[in-house]
Tab-separated table of C-alpha atoms in Angstrom:
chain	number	residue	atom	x	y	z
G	6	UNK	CA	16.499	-12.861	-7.643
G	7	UNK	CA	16.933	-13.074	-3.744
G	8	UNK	CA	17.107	-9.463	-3.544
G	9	UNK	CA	13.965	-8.943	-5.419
G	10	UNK	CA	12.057	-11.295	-3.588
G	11	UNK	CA	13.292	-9.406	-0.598
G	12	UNK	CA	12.179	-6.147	-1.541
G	13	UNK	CA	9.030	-7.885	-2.722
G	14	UNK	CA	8.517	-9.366	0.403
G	15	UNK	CA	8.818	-6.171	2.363
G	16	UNK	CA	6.142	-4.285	0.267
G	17	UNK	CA	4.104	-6.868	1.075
G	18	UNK	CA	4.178	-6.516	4.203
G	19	UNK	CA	3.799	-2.618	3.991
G	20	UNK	CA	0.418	-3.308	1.361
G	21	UNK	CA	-0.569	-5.864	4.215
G	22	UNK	CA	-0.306	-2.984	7.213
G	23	UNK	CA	-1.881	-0.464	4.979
G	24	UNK	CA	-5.073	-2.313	4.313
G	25	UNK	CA	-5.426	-3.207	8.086
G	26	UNK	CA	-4.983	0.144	8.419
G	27	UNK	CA	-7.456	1.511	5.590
G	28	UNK	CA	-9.776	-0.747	6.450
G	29	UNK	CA	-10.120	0.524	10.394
G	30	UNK	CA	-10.155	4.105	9.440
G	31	UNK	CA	-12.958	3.000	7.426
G	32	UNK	CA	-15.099	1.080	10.082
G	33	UNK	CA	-14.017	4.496	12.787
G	34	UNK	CA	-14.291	7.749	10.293
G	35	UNK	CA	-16.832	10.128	12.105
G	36	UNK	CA	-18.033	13.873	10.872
G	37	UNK	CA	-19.707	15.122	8.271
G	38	UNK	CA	-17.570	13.641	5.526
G	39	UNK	CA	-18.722	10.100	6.097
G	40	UNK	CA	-20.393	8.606	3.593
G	41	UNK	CA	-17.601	10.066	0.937
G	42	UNK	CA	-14.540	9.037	3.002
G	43	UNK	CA	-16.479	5.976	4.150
G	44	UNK	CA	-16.439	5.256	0.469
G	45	UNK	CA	-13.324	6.240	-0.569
G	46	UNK	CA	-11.278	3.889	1.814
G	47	UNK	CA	-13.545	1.021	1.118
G	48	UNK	CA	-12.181	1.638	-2.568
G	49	UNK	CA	-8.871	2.042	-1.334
G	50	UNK	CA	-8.411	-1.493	0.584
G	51	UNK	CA	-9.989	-3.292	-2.450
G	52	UNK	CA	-7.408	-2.047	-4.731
G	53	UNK	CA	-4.807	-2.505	-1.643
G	54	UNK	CA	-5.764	-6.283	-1.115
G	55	UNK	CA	-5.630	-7.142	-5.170
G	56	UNK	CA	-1.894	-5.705	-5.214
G	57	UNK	CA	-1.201	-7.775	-1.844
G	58	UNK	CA	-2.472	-10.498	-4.368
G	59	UNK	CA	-0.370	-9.939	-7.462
G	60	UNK	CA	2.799	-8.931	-5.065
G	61	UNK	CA	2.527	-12.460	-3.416
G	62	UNK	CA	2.239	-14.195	-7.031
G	63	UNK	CA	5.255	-12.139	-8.201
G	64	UNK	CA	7.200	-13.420	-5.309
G	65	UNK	CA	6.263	-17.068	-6.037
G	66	UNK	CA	7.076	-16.474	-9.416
G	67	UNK	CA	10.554	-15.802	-9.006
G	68	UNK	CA	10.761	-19.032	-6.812
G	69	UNK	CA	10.642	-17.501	-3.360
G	70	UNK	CA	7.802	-17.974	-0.591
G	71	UNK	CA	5.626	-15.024	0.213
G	72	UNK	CA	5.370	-13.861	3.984
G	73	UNK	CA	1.822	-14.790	5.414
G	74	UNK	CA	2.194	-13.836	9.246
G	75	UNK	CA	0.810	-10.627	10.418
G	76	UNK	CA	3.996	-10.715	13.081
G	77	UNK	CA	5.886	-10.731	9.929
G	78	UNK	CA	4.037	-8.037	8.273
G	79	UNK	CA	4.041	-6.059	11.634
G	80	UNK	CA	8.109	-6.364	11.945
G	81	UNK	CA	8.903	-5.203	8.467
G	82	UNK	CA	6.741	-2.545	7.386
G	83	UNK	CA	7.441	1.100	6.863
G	84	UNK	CA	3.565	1.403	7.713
G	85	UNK	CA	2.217	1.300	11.030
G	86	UNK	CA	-0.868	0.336	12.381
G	87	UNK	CA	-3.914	2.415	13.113
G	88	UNK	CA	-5.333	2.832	16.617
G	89	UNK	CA	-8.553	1.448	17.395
G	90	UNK	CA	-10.555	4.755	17.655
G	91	UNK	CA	-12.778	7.072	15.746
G	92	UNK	CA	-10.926	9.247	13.819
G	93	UNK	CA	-11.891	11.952	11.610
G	94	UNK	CA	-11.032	12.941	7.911
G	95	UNK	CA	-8.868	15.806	8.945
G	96	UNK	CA	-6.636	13.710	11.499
G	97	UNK	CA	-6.342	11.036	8.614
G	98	UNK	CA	-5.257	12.604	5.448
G	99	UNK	CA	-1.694	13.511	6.691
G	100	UNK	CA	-1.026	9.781	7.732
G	101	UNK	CA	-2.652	7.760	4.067
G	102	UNK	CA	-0.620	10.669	2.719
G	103	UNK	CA	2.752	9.723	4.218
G	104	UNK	CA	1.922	6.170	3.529
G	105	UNK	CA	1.461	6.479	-0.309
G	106	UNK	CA	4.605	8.144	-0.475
G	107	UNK	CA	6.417	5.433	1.192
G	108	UNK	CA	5.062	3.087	-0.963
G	109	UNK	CA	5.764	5.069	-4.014
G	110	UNK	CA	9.178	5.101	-2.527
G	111	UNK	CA	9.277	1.614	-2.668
G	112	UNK	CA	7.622	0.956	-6.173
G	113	UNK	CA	10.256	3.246	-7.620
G	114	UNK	CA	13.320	1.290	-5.778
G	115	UNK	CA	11.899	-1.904	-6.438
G	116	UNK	CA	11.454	-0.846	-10.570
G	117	UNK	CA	14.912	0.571	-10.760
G	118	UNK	CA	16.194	-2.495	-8.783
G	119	UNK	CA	14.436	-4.848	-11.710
G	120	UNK	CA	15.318	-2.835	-14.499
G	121	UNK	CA	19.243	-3.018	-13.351
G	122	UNK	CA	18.473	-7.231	-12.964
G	123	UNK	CA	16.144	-7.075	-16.622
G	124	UNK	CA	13.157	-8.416	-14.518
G	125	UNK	CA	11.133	-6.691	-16.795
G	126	UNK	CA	7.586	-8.640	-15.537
G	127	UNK	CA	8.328	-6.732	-11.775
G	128	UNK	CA	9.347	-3.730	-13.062
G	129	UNK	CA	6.431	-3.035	-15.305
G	130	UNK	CA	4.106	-4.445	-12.075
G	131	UNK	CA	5.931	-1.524	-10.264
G	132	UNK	CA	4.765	0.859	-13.424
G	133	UNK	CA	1.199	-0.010	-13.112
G	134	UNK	CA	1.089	0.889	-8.768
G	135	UNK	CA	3.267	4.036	-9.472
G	136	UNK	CA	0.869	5.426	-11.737
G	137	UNK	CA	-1.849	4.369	-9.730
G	138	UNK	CA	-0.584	5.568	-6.503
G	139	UNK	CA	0.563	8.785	-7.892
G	140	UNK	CA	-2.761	9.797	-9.002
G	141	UNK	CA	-4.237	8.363	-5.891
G	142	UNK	CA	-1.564	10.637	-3.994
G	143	UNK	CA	-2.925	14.067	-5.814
G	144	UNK	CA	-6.448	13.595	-5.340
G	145	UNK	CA	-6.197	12.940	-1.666
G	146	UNK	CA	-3.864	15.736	-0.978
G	147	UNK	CA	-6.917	18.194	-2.931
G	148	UNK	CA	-8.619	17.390	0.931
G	149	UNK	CA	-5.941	18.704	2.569
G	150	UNK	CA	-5.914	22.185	1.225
């Protein structure tokens, strides 16, 4: 169960970097797609801070203490943070990109992980953000074409 929790504990702190990161492209997106990608990442970080929710309660249920420091989240994440600028929808799309995929990455090693253990709670958590990240994944790779 360590090694759960571990993996656990380091998607947290990539879900925790993400939203930070969601939620300052969505206070500095400029152009003419603002209101819709304005929107969109609003929607994103809500979703983003309910999974930082449910990974934290899977953690403490398997016994282990969830990390809570942002120097934490900062040290272990895949993710990194976005500068504080205005940014626009085009200079965007290539990073949330690359981030989904690292944390489908992740979903898929942590499910495979808990299958081989027969943590069958995680791994069908990990089922629910894979489907929901690989949807999320096509439709914002349609604004890069």
């Amino acid at each position: 169960m360590e090694k759960t929790a571990k993996m656990l504990n380091d998607l947290l702190c990539d879900l925790n970097v993400l939203f930070r990161k969601l939620q300052n492209y969505h206070w500095n997106i400029t152009g003419i797609e603002f209101f819709e990608i304005h929107e969109k990442l609003e929607n994103y970080y809500d979703c983003v801070a309910k999974e930082i929710d449910e990974v934290a309660e899977q953690i403490l249920t398997l016994g282990f203490i969830p990390l809570g420091k942002m120097k934490d989240y900062l040290e272990f994440s895949q993710i990194s943070e976005a500068s504080n600028a205005c940014v626009k929808v085009n200079d965007i799309i290539p990073i949330i990109i690359k981030d989904f995929e690292i944390l489908l990455s992740n979903f898929t090693r942590i499910k495979e992980h808990c299958d081989k253990e027969k943590i069958y709670i995680t791994s069908s958590l990990m089922d629910e953000y894979l489907s929901s990240y690989s949807k999320k994944l096509w439709m914002i790779k349609q604004l890069s074409k």
